[in-house]
Amino acid sequence: VWQAVRNISKGRVFDEHFLMSVSTIGAFVIGEYPEAVAVMLFYQVGEFFQSLAVEHSRKSISDLMDIKPEYANLKTKDGIEVLDPSDVKVGDIVIAKKGEKIPLDGIVVKGTGSLDTASLTGETKTQDVKKDDQVLSGSIVLDGLLEIKVTEKYENSTVSKILELVENATDKKAKTETFVNKAAKIYTPIVLGIAALVAIFLPLISNVEYLTENGSIYRALIFLVISCPCAIAISVPLCYFSGIGKSSKEGILIKGSDYLDGIKDIKEIVFDKTGTLTKGQFTIDKVEVYGQLTKEQVLEYAVLGESYSNHPIAKSIIKKSNMEKYIAEHKEKVSSYEELVGKGIKYNFEGKVVLVGNSSLVEKEKEKSDSTKIYVKVDSEIVGAICLKDEIKHGTKAAIAKLNARGIITKMFTGDNTEIAEKIAKELGIKEVKSEMLPNEKYQELEKEIAKYENNGKVAFVGDGINDSPVLAEADIGASMGLNGQDLAIETSDIVIMDGKLSSFNKAINVSKRTKKIIMQNIYFALGIKAIVLVLGAFGISTMWEAVFADVGVTFITVLNSLRIFKK
Ligand code: ADP
Ligand code: MG
């Protein structure tokens, strides 16, 4: 009753507390004391068990995700000290043995091993690691013994980020929930109205009396108890929680129930190319020279600047050119480094202005090429170009085919040149391509795509987060590829596909559909049973006891049903 009063003072007049209070007080007024007690008692007992069930299911979902490391083995002067992972500092050395979880993100400084990263990526593939490799917290050591130098505090480690995302995900309410809340606003007054009608008019049209046992007021009160929407109010959020837990187990982090809900309504997906559809690990096909410089010198200019960039192109050139020594020796001499998003980079070196990037950066007219050409311009002369080739990610073609088969329109927006973009799109079966786009053009074009659908479907953007964070944030549903993407991308996106595989997107669609299906099952079931008891109540067949039991029982069944999303 107190809760009902409090909610009324907050403007929420018609809720289940109000319905229950009216039923109890009404039962007292007509002298049905045992029933009056039963309504409250069973409601409370029911609530208690429901909260236990919900708590338990939430816990079992979190447990099943099972990524939280319980302890860390800190290496000390005189051996090993077992600590809570949050007490370990950056730079400390931790030891991970066979069967243990890696407690914090770090770099292997000694030893080799193979890791199970399934709980992070949803993929049952082992990853072999050796000295200098990066390892993520939450992976399990299958074999080997590793000494790891911690690079992130526990709060910033991958495990914490994942757990935080999943735990906060359900805080954001989905549309369906607000739909339930909205419906409750109309629903409760209608229910109260009908109850009043039954109470007042039933004796006028039949031989039922007002105040006797099983009289019209009693029946109206039963009606109120039955109308209580607890089953729906409790099971809908639990369904979303299950769905989000299920997705994260499959390697897809969904940051809120409204996104989980929205995935099934996606009508169009726009893809970034580099790092999303392709591996983003370029190989150097050839180096062209146009002036006096040698290939070696052209590469030197390129790597020197690229060593400051995080772009996949930069990282690939560095990796494939094997010029670490040159970079280390000359890096200090680079000044005024600047990144021109979607074009390339610019820096000063020994008094010269160096540009490394695409044709628009070096102001050269476009030439046809089936490789990604990165020109190097020193002062006003284009001295050469590095021709790069990238590969399509494994499984991308099948994933696009599935999306197309679902009737989802697939498009590609890329900053790369037209020939490559079209070639890849054709190979993958992507319907429409826009190429040579700058990041802000991607943003404007996506805006148009979103406007096309208005409220009749959602537009998703899938990117790797390099130069496309604004687009990720703008899309109805922004999905970023991989935990290796940039932190900013993981923050601005609504979904993180941890293993970077497009097939996971199809899995997410399935979970989203299944969640919606089970929510609807629960709603129909709850309403159906209630309708039956209601009719029985109106005819005087069911009593208050049955009404209370029906309410609690239905809630239980819907809670159990919600868990099926996770189990399958
Ligand atoms: P995508 O849309 O394929 O993800 P981006 O928008 O990141 O591509 O970049 C578009 C183009 O800009 C690249 O294809 C490349 O030609 C050029 N570019 C961007 N960053 C760099 C860089 N660091 N070094 C050289 N070229 C770059
Ligand atoms: Mg990109």
Coordinates of C-alpha atoms and ligand atoms in Angstrom, one line a residue:
V1 CA 0.0 0.0 0.0
W2 CA 2.8 2.3 0.9
Q3 CA 4.5 1.6 -2.5
A4 CA 1.2 2.4 -4.2
V5 CA 1.0 5.7 -2.3
R6 CA 4.6 6.6 -3.1
N7 CA 4.0 5.8 -6.8
I8 CA 0.9 8.0 -6.9
S9 CA 2.9 10.8 -5.4
K10 CA 5.4 10.3 -8.3
G11 CA 2.5 10.4 -10.8
R12 CA 2.4 6.7 -11.4
V13 CA -1.2 6.1 -10.3
F14 CA -2.1 2.9 -11.9
D15 CA 0.3 0.1 -11.3
E16 CA 0.2 -3.4 -9.8
H17 CA 0.7 -2.0 -6.3
F18 CA -2.4 0.1 -6.7
L19 CA -4.4 -2.8 -8.1
M20 CA -3.4 -5.0 -5.2
S21 CA -4.1 -2.3 -2.6
V22 CA -7.6 -1.7 -4.0
S23 CA -8.3 -5.5 -4.0
T24 CA -7.2 -5.9 -0.4
I25 CA -8.9 -2.9 1.0
G26 CA -12.0 -3.8 -1.0
A27 CA -11.9 -7.4 0.5
F28 CA -11.7 -5.9 4.0
V29 CA -14.6 -3.6 3.3
I30 CA -16.9 -6.4 2.2
G31 CA -15.8 -8.5 5.2
E32 CA -13.8 -11.2 3.2
Y33 CA -10.9 -11.1 5.7
P34 CA -9.1 -14.3 4.7
E35 CA -9.1 -13.3 1.1
A36 CA -7.9 -9.8 2.0
V37 CA -4.9 -11.3 3.8
A38 CA -4.4 -13.8 1.0
V39 CA -4.0 -11.2 -1.7
M40 CA -1.3 -9.4 0.1
L41 CA 0.4 -12.5 1.6
F42 CA 0.6 -14.4 -1.7
Y43 CA 1.5 -11.3 -3.6
Q44 CA 4.5 -10.8 -1.3
V45 CA 5.5 -14.4 -1.2
G46 CA 5.2 -14.5 -5.0
E47 CA 7.3 -11.3 -5.3
F48 CA 9.9 -12.8 -3.0
F49 CA 10.2 -16.0 -5.1
Q50 CA 10.2 -14.1 -8.3
S51 CA 13.0 -11.9 -7.2
L52 CA 14.9 -15.0 -6.1
A53 CA 14.3 -16.5 -9.5
V54 CA 15.3 -13.4 -11.3
E55 CA 18.5 -13.0 -9.2
H56 CA 19.3 -16.6 -9.7
S57 CA 18.9 -16.5 -13.4
R58 CA 20.9 -13.3 -13.7
K59 CA 23.7 -14.9 -11.7
S60 CA 23.6 -18.1 -13.7
I61 CA 23.9 -16.1 -16.9
S62 CA 26.8 -14.2 -15.6
D63 CA 28.4 -17.4 -14.3
L64 CA 28.0 -19.1 -17.6
M65 CA 29.8 -16.3 -19.2
D66 CA 32.5 -17.3 -16.8
I67 CA 35.2 -14.8 -17.7
K68 CA 35.9 -13.2 -14.4
P69 CA 39.4 -14.1 -13.1
E70 CA 39.3 -14.8 -9.4
Y71 CA 42.9 -14.2 -8.6
A72 CA 46.3 -13.3 -10.0
N73 CA 49.7 -14.9 -9.3
L74 CA 52.0 -12.0 -8.8
K75 CA 55.7 -12.8 -9.3
T76 CA 57.7 -11.4 -6.4
K77 CA 61.3 -11.6 -5.3
D78 CA 60.6 -14.7 -3.2
G79 CA 58.1 -16.5 -5.2
I80 CA 54.5 -16.1 -6.0
E81 CA 51.9 -14.1 -4.2
V82 CA 48.2 -14.7 -4.9
L83 CA 46.3 -11.5 -5.1
D84 CA 43.0 -10.1 -6.1
P85 CA 43.4 -9.0 -9.8
S86 CA 42.4 -5.5 -8.9
D87 CA 45.4 -5.2 -6.5
V88 CA 47.9 -5.8 -9.3
K89 CA 49.6 -2.8 -10.8
V90 CA 50.6 -1.9 -14.4
G91 CA 54.2 -3.2 -14.9
D92 CA 53.9 -6.1 -12.5
I93 CA 54.6 -9.5 -13.7
V94 CA 51.9 -12.1 -13.3
I95 CA 52.2 -15.8 -13.9
A96 CA 49.5 -17.8 -15.6
K97 CA 49.6 -21.6 -15.5
K98 CA 47.8 -24.3 -17.3
G99 CA 44.1 -24.2 -16.6
E100 CA 44.1 -20.7 -15.2
K101 CA 42.5 -17.5 -16.5
I102 CA 44.7 -14.6 -17.5
P103 CA 43.8 -12.0 -14.9
L104 CA 44.8 -8.8 -16.6
D105 CA 45.7 -7.6 -20.1
G106 CA 49.4 -7.7 -20.8
I107 CA 52.4 -8.8 -22.8
V108 CA 54.1 -12.1 -22.6
V109 CA 57.7 -11.6 -21.3
K110 CA 58.6 -15.2 -20.9
G111 CA 57.3 -18.6 -21.9
T112 CA 54.9 -19.9 -24.6
G113 CA 51.4 -21.3 -24.4
S114 CA 48.2 -21.8 -26.1
L115 CA 45.1 -19.8 -25.1
D116 CA 41.4 -20.5 -25.3
T117 CA 39.8 -17.1 -26.1
A118 CA 36.3 -18.5 -26.5
S119 CA 34.7 -16.5 -23.7
L120 CA 36.0 -13.3 -25.3
T121 CA 35.4 -14.0 -28.9
G122 CA 32.8 -16.7 -28.8
E123 CA 35.0 -18.7 -31.1
T124 CA 36.5 -22.0 -30.1
K125 CA 39.9 -21.5 -31.6
T126 CA 43.1 -21.7 -29.7
Q127 CA 45.6 -18.9 -30.0
D128 CA 49.3 -19.7 -29.6
V129 CA 51.3 -17.0 -27.9
K130 CA 55.0 -16.4 -27.3
K131 CA 57.3 -13.7 -26.0
D132 CA 56.1 -10.2 -26.9
D133 CA 52.6 -11.3 -27.8
Q134 CA 49.7 -9.4 -26.4
V135 CA 47.3 -11.4 -24.2
L136 CA 43.8 -10.4 -23.1
S137 CA 42.4 -11.0 -19.7
G138 CA 39.7 -13.7 -19.5
S139 CA 41.5 -16.1 -21.9
I140 CA 42.3 -19.4 -20.4
V141 CA 45.7 -21.0 -20.6
L142 CA 45.2 -24.4 -22.2
D143 CA 48.8 -25.3 -22.1
G144 CA 52.1 -23.8 -21.2
L145 CA 53.4 -21.4 -18.6
L146 CA 53.4 -17.7 -19.2
E147 CA 55.0 -14.7 -17.5
I148 CA 53.0 -11.7 -18.3
K149 CA 53.8 -8.0 -17.9
V150 CA 50.6 -6.2 -17.0
T151 CA 49.7 -3.4 -19.3
E152 CA 46.3 -2.4 -18.0
K153 CA 44.9 -2.1 -14.6
Y154 CA 42.1 -4.5 -13.8
E155 CA 39.4 -1.8 -14.2
N156 CA 40.6 -1.2 -17.7
S157 CA 41.3 -4.8 -18.7
T158 CA 39.2 -6.5 -21.4
V159 CA 37.4 -8.6 -18.9
S160 CA 36.2 -5.7 -16.8
K161 CA 35.1 -3.9 -20.0
I162 CA 33.1 -6.8 -21.1
L163 CA 31.5 -7.4 -17.8
E164 CA 30.7 -3.8 -17.4
L165 CA 29.1 -3.6 -20.8
V166 CA 26.9 -6.7 -20.1
E167 CA 25.9 -5.5 -16.7
N168 CA 25.0 -2.0 -17.8
A169 CA 23.4 -3.2 -21.0
T170 CA 20.0 -3.9 -19.5
D171 CA 19.9 -0.5 -17.8
K172 CA 19.0 1.1 -21.0
K173 CA 15.3 0.3 -21.5
A174 CA 14.1 -1.2 -24.8
K175 CA 11.2 0.2 -26.8
T176 CA 9.2 -2.9 -25.9
E177 CA 9.6 -2.2 -22.3
T178 CA 8.4 1.3 -22.7
F179 CA 5.7 -0.2 -24.8
V180 CA 4.7 -2.3 -21.8
N181 CA 4.9 0.8 -19.6
K182 CA 2.8 2.8 -22.0
A183 CA 0.3 0.0 -22.3
A184 CA 0.1 -0.2 -18.5
K185 CA -1.0 3.5 -18.5
I186 CA -4.0 2.8 -20.6
Y187 CA -4.5 -0.7 -19.4
T188 CA -4.9 -0.1 -15.6
P189 CA -7.6 2.6 -15.9
I190 CA -9.5 0.3 -18.3
V191 CA -9.3 -2.6 -15.9
L192 CA -10.4 -0.4 -13.1
G193 CA -13.3 0.9 -15.2
I194 CA -14.4 -2.6 -16.0
A195 CA -14.1 -3.7 -12.4
A196 CA -16.3 -0.7 -11.4
L197 CA -18.8 -1.7 -14.1
V198 CA -18.9 -5.3 -12.9
A199 CA -19.3 -4.1 -9.2
I200 CA -22.1 -1.7 -10.0
F201 CA -24.1 -3.2 -12.9
L202 CA -23.8 -7.0 -12.4
P203 CA -26.6 -7.0 -9.7
L204 CA -28.8 -5.0 -12.0
I205 CA -28.7 -7.4 -14.9
S206 CA -28.6 -10.7 -12.9
N207 CA -29.5 -12.1 -9.6
V208 CA -26.0 -11.6 -8.2
E209 CA -26.0 -9.3 -5.1
Y210 CA -23.6 -6.6 -4.2
L211 CA -22.1 -7.6 -0.8
T212 CA -22.7 -11.3 -0.4
E213 CA -20.1 -14.0 -0.7
N214 CA -19.3 -14.2 -4.4
G215 CA -21.3 -11.0 -4.9
S216 CA -20.5 -8.4 -7.6
I217 CA -17.9 -6.5 -5.5
Y218 CA -16.0 -9.7 -4.7
R219 CA -16.0 -10.6 -8.4
A220 CA -14.8 -7.1 -9.3
L221 CA -11.9 -7.5 -6.8
I222 CA -10.9 -10.9 -8.3
F223 CA -10.9 -9.2 -11.6
L224 CA -8.4 -6.6 -10.3
V225 CA -6.1 -9.2 -8.9
I226 CA -6.1 -11.1 -12.2
S227 CA -5.4 -8.0 -14.2
C228 CA -2.1 -7.4 -12.4
P229 CA 0.5 -7.4 -15.1
C230 CA 3.5 -8.7 -13.0
A231 CA 4.3 -11.5 -15.3
I232 CA 4.9 -9.2 -18.2
A233 CA 6.7 -6.6 -16.1
I234 CA 9.1 -9.2 -14.8
S235 CA 9.7 -11.4 -17.7
V236 CA 10.3 -8.8 -20.4
P237 CA 13.5 -7.3 -18.9
L238 CA 14.6 -10.8 -18.1
C239 CA 14.2 -11.8 -21.7
Y240 CA 16.5 -9.0 -22.8
F241 CA 19.0 -9.9 -20.1
S242 CA 19.0 -13.5 -21.4
G243 CA 19.3 -12.3 -25.0
I244 CA 22.3 -10.1 -24.2
G245 CA 23.9 -12.8 -22.1
K246 CA 23.4 -15.3 -24.9
S247 CA 24.9 -12.9 -27.5
S248 CA 28.0 -12.2 -25.4
K249 CA 28.5 -15.9 -25.0
E250 CA 28.6 -16.0 -28.8
G251 CA 31.1 -13.2 -29.0
I252 CA 28.8 -10.3 -29.6
L253 CA 28.5 -7.5 -27.1
I254 CA 25.2 -5.7 -27.3
K255 CA 25.2 -2.6 -25.3
G256 CA 21.5 -2.3 -24.5
S257 CA 18.2 -4.0 -24.8
D258 CA 16.9 -1.5 -27.3
Y259 CA 19.8 -2.5 -29.6
L260 CA 19.1 -6.1 -29.1
D261 CA 15.5 -5.3 -30.0
G262 CA 16.5 -3.2 -33.0
I263 CA 18.7 -5.8 -34.7
K264 CA 15.8 -7.8 -36.0
D265 CA 14.4 -4.6 -37.7
I266 CA 17.6 -3.9 -39.7
K267 CA 16.7 -3.3 -43.3
E268 CA 20.0 -2.1 -44.5
I269 CA 23.6 -2.6 -43.5
V270 CA 26.4 -0.3 -44.7
F271 CA 29.9 -1.7 -44.4
D272 CA 33.2 -0.1 -44.2
K273 CA 35.8 -2.0 -46.3
T274 CA 39.2 -2.0 -44.8
G275 CA 39.4 -4.0 -41.6
T276 CA 35.7 -4.9 -41.8
L277 CA 35.2 -6.8 -45.0
T278 CA 38.9 -7.2 -45.7
K279 CA 41.5 -8.3 -43.2
G280 CA 43.1 -4.9 -43.1
Q281 CA 46.5 -6.6 -43.2
F282 CA 48.0 -5.4 -46.5
T283 CA 50.9 -6.9 -48.3
I284 CA 53.2 -4.8 -50.4
D285 CA 52.6 -5.8 -53.9
K286 CA 55.2 -3.6 -55.4
V287 CA 56.9 -0.2 -55.0
E288 CA 56.9 2.1 -58.0
V289 CA 59.5 4.9 -58.4
Y290 CA 58.9 8.0 -60.5
G291 CA 62.1 10.0 -59.9
Q292 CA 65.6 9.8 -58.8
L293 CA 65.0 7.9 -55.5
T294 CA 65.4 4.2 -55.1
K295 CA 62.5 1.9 -53.9
E296 CA 64.3 1.7 -50.6
Q297 CA 64.3 5.5 -50.2
V298 CA 60.6 5.7 -51.1
L299 CA 59.8 3.1 -48.5
E300 CA 61.9 5.0 -45.9
Y301 CA 59.9 8.2 -46.3
A302 CA 56.7 6.2 -46.0
V303 CA 57.5 4.1 -42.9
L304 CA 59.0 7.1 -41.1
G305 CA 55.7 8.9 -41.1
E306 CA 53.5 5.8 -40.9
S307 CA 55.2 4.8 -37.7
Y308 CA 53.1 7.5 -36.0
S309 CA 49.8 6.3 -37.5
N310 CA 47.3 3.7 -36.2
H311 CA 45.7 3.1 -39.6
P312 CA 45.7 -0.5 -40.9
I313 CA 47.6 0.7 -44.0
A314 CA 50.3 2.3 -41.8
K315 CA 50.6 -0.8 -39.6
S316 CA 50.9 -3.1 -42.6
I317 CA 53.5 -1.0 -44.4
I318 CA 55.6 -1.0 -41.2
K319 CA 55.2 -4.7 -40.7
K320 CA 55.9 -5.7 -44.3
S321 CA 58.8 -3.4 -44.9
N322 CA 61.0 -4.7 -42.1
M323 CA 62.6 -1.3 -41.5
E324 CA 62.3 -1.1 -37.7
K325 CA 65.9 -0.2 -37.4
Y326 CA 65.7 2.7 -39.8
I327 CA 62.6 3.9 -38.0
A328 CA 64.1 3.7 -34.6
E329 CA 67.2 5.6 -35.8
H330 CA 65.3 8.4 -37.5
K331 CA 62.0 8.7 -35.8
E332 CA 63.1 11.5 -33.5
K333 CA 63.8 13.7 -36.6
V334 CA 60.1 13.7 -37.6
S335 CA 58.3 16.9 -36.8
S336 CA 54.8 18.4 -37.4
Y337 CA 53.3 15.0 -37.9
E338 CA 49.6 15.3 -38.9
E339 CA 47.0 12.7 -39.9
L340 CA 44.6 13.8 -42.7
V341 CA 41.7 11.5 -42.1
G342 CA 40.6 9.4 -45.1
K343 CA 43.6 10.7 -47.1
G344 CA 46.9 10.0 -45.4
I345 CA 49.6 11.6 -43.4
K346 CA 51.9 14.6 -43.5
Y347 CA 55.2 15.4 -41.7
N348 CA 58.4 17.3 -41.8
F349 CA 61.8 15.6 -42.1
E350 CA 65.2 17.2 -42.6
G351 CA 63.5 20.4 -43.8
K352 CA 61.3 18.7 -46.3
V353 CA 57.5 18.3 -46.3
V354 CA 56.5 14.7 -46.8
L355 CA 53.0 13.5 -47.8
V356 CA 52.1 9.8 -47.7
G357 CA 48.6 8.9 -48.9
N358 CA 46.1 8.6 -51.7
S359 CA 45.8 10.5 -54.9
S360 CA 43.7 13.3 -53.5
L361 CA 46.3 13.9 -50.8
V362 CA 49.2 14.3 -53.2
E363 CA 46.9 16.1 -55.8
K364 CA 47.4 13.7 -58.5
E365 CA 44.7 12.8 -61.0
K366 CA 43.3 9.4 -60.3
E367 CA 44.6 6.4 -62.2
K368 CA 43.0 3.0 -62.6
S369 CA 44.6 0.5 -60.3
D370 CA 43.5 -2.8 -58.8
S371 CA 45.7 -2.2 -55.7
T372 CA 45.5 0.4 -53.0
K373 CA 48.2 2.9 -54.0
I374 CA 49.9 5.0 -51.4
Y375 CA 51.8 7.8 -53.0
V376 CA 54.9 9.4 -51.4
K377 CA 55.4 13.1 -52.2
V378 CA 58.5 14.9 -51.0
D379 CA 58.1 18.7 -51.2
S380 CA 56.4 19.1 -54.6
E381 CA 57.6 15.9 -56.3
I382 CA 55.8 12.6 -56.2
V383 CA 58.7 10.3 -55.8
G384 CA 56.9 6.9 -55.8
A385 CA 54.0 4.8 -54.7
I386 CA 53.5 1.7 -52.7
C387 CA 51.0 -0.7 -54.1
L388 CA 49.1 -2.6 -51.4
K389 CA 46.9 -5.7 -51.6
D390 CA 44.4 -6.7 -49.0
E391 CA 42.4 -10.0 -48.7
I392 CA 38.8 -10.6 -48.0
K393 CA 38.2 -12.0 -44.5
H394 CA 37.4 -15.6 -44.3
G395 CA 33.6 -16.3 -44.1
T396 CA 32.6 -12.8 -45.2
K397 CA 31.2 -13.9 -48.5
A398 CA 28.9 -16.5 -46.8
A399 CA 27.8 -14.0 -44.2
I400 CA 26.8 -11.4 -46.8
A401 CA 25.0 -14.0 -48.8
K402 CA 22.9 -14.9 -45.7
L403 CA 22.2 -11.2 -45.0
N404 CA 21.1 -10.8 -48.7
A405 CA 18.9 -13.9 -48.4
R406 CA 17.2 -12.3 -45.4
G407 CA 16.3 -9.4 -47.6
I408 CA 18.6 -7.0 -46.0
I409 CA 20.1 -4.5 -48.4
T410 CA 23.9 -4.5 -48.2
K411 CA 26.1 -1.5 -49.2
M412 CA 29.7 -0.5 -48.9
F413 CA 31.2 2.9 -48.1
T414 CA 34.9 3.2 -48.5
G415 CA 37.7 5.7 -48.7
D416 CA 39.6 3.4 -51.0
N417 CA 39.7 3.7 -54.8
T418 CA 36.7 2.8 -57.0
E419 CA 38.2 -0.2 -58.9
I420 CA 39.1 -2.1 -55.7
A421 CA 35.9 -1.2 -54.0
E422 CA 33.8 -2.5 -56.9
K423 CA 35.9 -5.6 -57.3
I424 CA 35.4 -6.5 -53.7
A425 CA 31.8 -5.6 -53.7
K426 CA 31.2 -7.8 -56.7
E427 CA 33.1 -10.7 -55.2
L428 CA 31.0 -10.5 -52.0
G429 CA 27.6 -9.8 -53.6
I430 CA 27.2 -6.4 -52.1
K431 CA 24.6 -4.4 -54.0
E432 CA 25.8 -0.9 -53.9
V433 CA 29.2 0.8 -53.5
K434 CA 30.3 4.3 -52.8
S435 CA 34.0 4.8 -53.0
E436 CA 36.7 7.4 -52.5
M437 CA 34.7 8.9 -49.6
L438 CA 36.0 11.0 -46.9
P439 CA 34.9 10.2 -43.3
N440 CA 32.5 13.2 -43.3
E441 CA 31.0 12.1 -46.7
K442 CA 30.3 8.7 -45.1
Y443 CA 28.5 10.5 -42.4
Q444 CA 26.3 12.5 -44.7
E445 CA 25.5 9.6 -47.0
L446 CA 24.5 7.4 -44.0
E447 CA 22.3 10.2 -42.8
K448 CA 20.4 10.0 -46.1
E449 CA 20.1 6.2 -45.8
I450 CA 18.7 6.5 -42.3
A451 CA 16.2 9.2 -43.5
K452 CA 15.0 6.8 -46.2
Y453 CA 13.6 4.4 -43.7
E454 CA 12.3 6.8 -41.1
N455 CA 10.6 4.5 -38.6
N456 CA 10.1 1.6 -41.0
G457 CA 13.4 -0.2 -40.3
K458 CA 16.8 0.3 -39.0
V459 CA 20.1 1.1 -40.8
A460 CA 23.2 -0.5 -39.3
F461 CA 26.8 0.5 -40.0
V462 CA 29.6 -2.0 -39.5
G463 CA 33.1 -0.7 -39.3
D464 CA 36.5 -1.2 -37.7
G465 CA 36.4 2.1 -35.9
I466 CA 39.4 3.6 -37.8
N467 CA 38.2 6.9 -39.2
D468 CA 34.6 5.9 -38.8
S469 CA 33.6 6.5 -35.2
P470 CA 31.2 9.3 -36.1
V471 CA 29.4 7.0 -38.5
L472 CA 29.3 4.2 -36.0
A473 CA 27.7 6.6 -33.5
E474 CA 25.2 8.0 -36.1
A475 CA 23.8 4.7 -37.3
D476 CA 20.7 3.3 -35.7
I477 CA 22.9 0.4 -34.9
G478 CA 26.6 0.8 -35.1
A479 CA 28.7 -2.3 -34.9
S480 CA 32.4 -2.4 -34.5
M481 CA 34.6 -5.2 -35.5
G482 CA 36.9 -6.7 -32.9
L483 CA 38.4 -5.9 -29.6
N484 CA 41.5 -4.9 -31.4
G485 CA 39.7 -2.0 -32.9
Q486 CA 40.2 1.3 -31.2
D487 CA 38.8 2.0 -27.8
L488 CA 36.9 4.9 -29.1
A489 CA 35.1 2.7 -31.6
I490 CA 34.1 0.2 -28.9
E491 CA 32.7 3.1 -26.9
T492 CA 30.8 4.7 -29.7
S493 CA 29.4 1.5 -31.2
D494 CA 26.2 -0.2 -30.0
I495 CA 27.4 -3.7 -30.8
V496 CA 30.9 -5.0 -30.6
I497 CA 31.6 -8.1 -32.7
M498 CA 34.5 -9.5 -30.7
D499 CA 36.0 -12.0 -33.2
G500 CA 35.7 -9.5 -36.0
K501 CA 33.7 -12.0 -38.1
L502 CA 30.7 -11.0 -40.0
S503 CA 29.0 -14.3 -39.5
S504 CA 28.5 -13.2 -35.9
F505 CA 26.2 -10.5 -37.2
N506 CA 23.8 -13.2 -38.4
K507 CA 24.0 -14.9 -35.0
A508 CA 23.0 -11.6 -33.4
I509 CA 20.0 -11.3 -35.7
N510 CA 18.9 -14.8 -34.7
V511 CA 19.2 -14.0 -31.0
S512 CA 17.3 -10.8 -31.5
K513 CA 14.5 -12.6 -33.3
R514 CA 14.3 -15.3 -30.7
T515 CA 14.2 -12.8 -27.9
K516 CA 11.3 -11.0 -29.5
K517 CA 9.5 -14.3 -30.1
I518 CA 9.8 -15.4 -26.5
I519 CA 8.7 -12.0 -25.2
M520 CA 5.6 -12.3 -27.4
Q521 CA 5.0 -15.9 -26.1
N522 CA 5.1 -14.6 -22.6
I523 CA 2.8 -11.8 -23.3
Y524 CA 0.2 -14.0 -25.0
F525 CA 0.5 -16.7 -22.4
A526 CA 0.1 -14.3 -19.5
L527 CA -2.8 -12.5 -21.1
G528 CA -4.4 -15.8 -22.2
I529 CA -4.4 -17.4 -18.8
K530 CA -5.6 -14.2 -17.2
A531 CA -8.4 -13.9 -19.7
I532 CA -9.6 -17.4 -18.7
V533 CA -9.5 -16.8 -15.0
L534 CA -11.1 -13.5 -15.6
V535 CA -14.1 -15.0 -17.4
L536 CA -14.3 -17.8 -14.7
G537 CA -14.2 -15.0 -12.1
A538 CA -16.9 -13.0 -13.8
F539 CA -19.2 -16.1 -13.8
G540 CA -18.4 -16.7 -10.1
I541 CA -16.5 -19.9 -10.7
S542 CA -13.0 -18.9 -9.6
T543 CA -12.2 -17.4 -6.3
M544 CA -9.7 -14.9 -5.1
W545 CA -7.4 -17.8 -4.2
E546 CA -7.3 -19.0 -7.7
A547 CA -6.7 -15.5 -9.0
V548 CA -3.7 -15.0 -6.8
F549 CA -2.3 -18.4 -7.7
A550 CA -2.8 -17.8 -11.3
D551 CA -0.9 -14.5 -11.1
V552 CA 2.1 -16.0 -9.3
G553 CA 2.1 -19.2 -11.4
V554 CA 2.0 -17.3 -14.7
T555 CA 4.9 -15.2 -13.6
F556 CA 7.0 -18.2 -12.8
I557 CA 6.3 -19.9 -16.1
T558 CA 7.2 -16.7 -18.0
V559 CA 10.4 -16.4 -16.0
L560 CA 11.4 -19.9 -16.9
N561 CA 10.4 -19.4 -20.5
S562 CA 12.6 -16.3 -20.7
L563 CA 15.6 -18.4 -19.7
R564 CA 15.2 -20.5 -22.8
I565 CA 16.7 -17.7 -24.8
F566 CA 19.9 -18.3 -23.1
K567 CA 19.9 -22.1 -23.0
K568 CA 19.5 -22.8 -26.7
Ligands
ADP1 P1 38.3 2.8 -45.5 O1 37.0 3.5 -45.8 O2 38.6 1.8 -46.5 O3 38.3 2.2 -44.1 P2 39.8 5.2 -44.7 O4 38.7 6.2 -44.7 O5 40.4 4.8 -43.4 O6 39.4 3.9 -45.6 O7 41.0 5.7 -45.6 C1 40.8 6.0 -47.0 C2 42.0 6.1 -47.8 O8 42.9 7.1 -47.3 C3 42.9 4.9 -47.8 O9 42.4 3.9 -48.7 C4 44.2 5.4 -48.1 O10 44.4 5.6 -49.4 C5 44.2 6.8 -47.4 N1 44.8 6.7 -46.1 C6 44.2 6.9 -44.9 N2 45.1 6.8 -43.8 C7 46.3 6.6 -44.4 C8 47.6 6.4 -43.8 N3 47.8 6.5 -42.5 N4 48.6 6.2 -44.7 C9 48.4 6.2 -46.0 N5 47.2 6.3 -46.6 C10 46.1 6.6 -45.8
MG2 MG 38.1 2.1 -42.1

